[in-house]
Amino acid sequence: MVDPSDGPADLVDNAVRVLNAWRHTGESGLQFHVNEAGDAYYTSGGQIRFLARVPGGFAWPSQP
């Protein structure tokens, strides 16, 4: 559930999307990056791996 006070809904959705994608990787923690195209990605085992589309960035929800 998105609380309007958390920020614009599309940016909160981006944050939730990347958190869910990270959880799906099974990695205990990772550093991720966002490229100019709005793709969140991380590197694992020398491979670049896609996490989620996050155009416009993030607004972090108080309750993911």
PDB file of C-alpha atoms in Angstrom:
ATOM      1  CA  MET A   1       0.000   0.000   0.000  1.00  0.00           C
ATOM      2  CA  VAL A   2       1.378   3.366  -1.005  1.00  0.00           C
ATOM      3  CA  ASP A   3       0.921   6.257   1.391  1.00  0.00           C
ATOM      4  CA  PRO A   4       0.599   9.504  -0.614  1.00  0.00           C
ATOM      5  CA  SER A   5       2.903  11.204   1.890  1.00  0.00           C
ATOM      6  CA  ASP A   6       5.720   8.859   0.805  1.00  0.00           C
ATOM      7  CA  GLY A   7       6.017  10.701  -2.515  1.00  0.00           C
ATOM      8  CA  PRO A   8       4.744  10.388  -6.072  1.00  0.00           C
ATOM      9  CA  ALA A   9       3.142   6.967  -6.574  1.00  0.00           C
ATOM     10  CA  ASP A  10       5.227   6.113  -9.663  1.00  0.00           C
ATOM     11  CA  LEU A  11       8.473   6.768  -7.773  1.00  0.00           C
ATOM     12  CA  VAL A  12       7.328   4.765  -4.750  1.00  0.00           C
ATOM     13  CA  ASP A  13       6.366   1.964  -7.170  1.00  0.00           C
ATOM     14  CA  ASN A  14       9.915   2.091  -8.590  1.00  0.00           C
ATOM     15  CA  ALA A  15      11.357   1.659  -5.096  1.00  0.00           C
ATOM     16  CA  VAL A  16       9.033  -1.232  -4.298  1.00  0.00           C
ATOM     17  CA  ARG A  17       9.825  -2.834  -7.675  1.00  0.00           C
ATOM     18  CA  VAL A  18      13.597  -2.720  -7.137  1.00  0.00           C
ATOM     19  CA  LEU A  19      13.278  -3.995  -3.540  1.00  0.00           C
ATOM     20  CA  ASN A  20      11.147  -6.916  -4.715  1.00  0.00           C
ATOM     21  CA  ALA A  21      13.617  -7.678  -7.520  1.00  0.00           C
ATOM     22  CA  TRP A  22      16.502  -7.598  -5.034  1.00  0.00           C
ATOM     23  CA  ARG A  23      14.661  -9.997  -2.699  1.00  0.00           C
ATOM     24  CA  HIS A  24      14.073 -12.315  -5.655  1.00  0.00           C
ATOM     25  CA  THR A  25      17.838 -12.544  -6.329  1.00  0.00           C
ATOM     26  CA  GLY A  26      18.427 -14.311  -3.022  1.00  0.00           C
ATOM     27  CA  GLU A  27      21.535 -12.166  -2.481  1.00  0.00           C
ATOM     28  CA  SER A  28      22.030 -11.134   1.149  1.00  0.00           C
ATOM     29  CA  GLY A  29      22.931  -7.617   0.115  1.00  0.00           C
ATOM     30  CA  LEU A  30      24.049  -5.905  -3.010  1.00  0.00           C
ATOM     31  CA  GLN A  31      25.041  -2.575  -4.427  1.00  0.00           C
ATOM     32  CA  PHE A  32      22.955  -1.560  -7.409  1.00  0.00           C
ATOM     33  CA  HIS A  33      23.153   1.199  -9.968  1.00  0.00           C
ATOM     34  CA  VAL A  34      20.727   2.955 -12.300  1.00  0.00           C
ATOM     35  CA  ASN A  35      21.750   3.791 -15.850  1.00  0.00           C
ATOM     36  CA  GLU A  36      20.552   6.720 -17.980  1.00  0.00           C
ATOM     37  CA  ALA A  37      17.823   4.518 -19.476  1.00  0.00           C
ATOM     38  CA  GLY A  38      16.287   3.995 -16.016  1.00  0.00           C
ATOM     39  CA  ASP A  39      17.414   0.380 -15.625  1.00  0.00           C
ATOM     40  CA  ALA A  40      18.466  -0.736 -12.142  1.00  0.00           C
ATOM     41  CA  TYR A  41      21.219  -3.347 -12.285  1.00  0.00           C
ATOM     42  CA  TYR A  42      23.883  -5.001 -10.164  1.00  0.00           C
ATOM     43  CA  THR A  43      27.013  -7.059 -10.777  1.00  0.00           C
ATOM     44  CA  SER A  44      27.333 -10.642  -9.575  1.00  0.00           C
ATOM     45  CA  GLY A  45      30.042 -13.102 -10.520  1.00  0.00           C
ATOM     46  CA  GLY A  46      31.441 -10.589 -12.991  1.00  0.00           C
ATOM     47  CA  GLN A  47      28.104 -10.401 -14.826  1.00  0.00           C
ATOM     48  CA  ILE A  48      25.843  -7.366 -15.049  1.00  0.00           C
ATOM     49  CA  ARG A  49      22.341  -8.397 -14.002  1.00  0.00           C
ATOM     50  CA  PHE A  50      19.104  -6.502 -14.529  1.00  0.00           C
ATOM     51  CA  LEU A  51      16.926  -5.736 -11.497  1.00  0.00           C
ATOM     52  CA  ALA A  52      14.046  -3.521 -12.624  1.00  0.00           C
ATOM     53  CA  ARG A  53      12.930  -0.569 -14.729  1.00  0.00           C
ATOM     54  CA  VAL A  54      12.929   2.524 -12.511  1.00  0.00           C
ATOM     55  CA  PRO A  55      12.417   5.549 -14.776  1.00  0.00           C
ATOM     56  CA  GLY A  56      12.525   8.810 -12.859  1.00  0.00           C
ATOM     57  CA  GLY A  57      14.199   7.395  -9.772  1.00  0.00           C
ATOM     58  CA  PHE A  58      12.762   6.585  -6.375  1.00  0.00           C
ATOM     59  CA  ALA A  59      10.649   7.745  -3.479  1.00  0.00           C
ATOM     60  CA  TRP A  60      11.167   5.237  -0.686  1.00  0.00           C
ATOM     61  CA  PRO A  61       7.972   4.016   0.965  1.00  0.00           C
ATOM     62  CA  SER A  62       7.701   4.004   4.726  1.00  0.00           C
ATOM     63  CA  GLN A  63       6.286   0.436   4.495  1.00  0.00           C
ATOM     64  CA  PRO A  64       7.615  -1.529   1.472  1.00  0.00           C
TER      65      PRO A  64
END
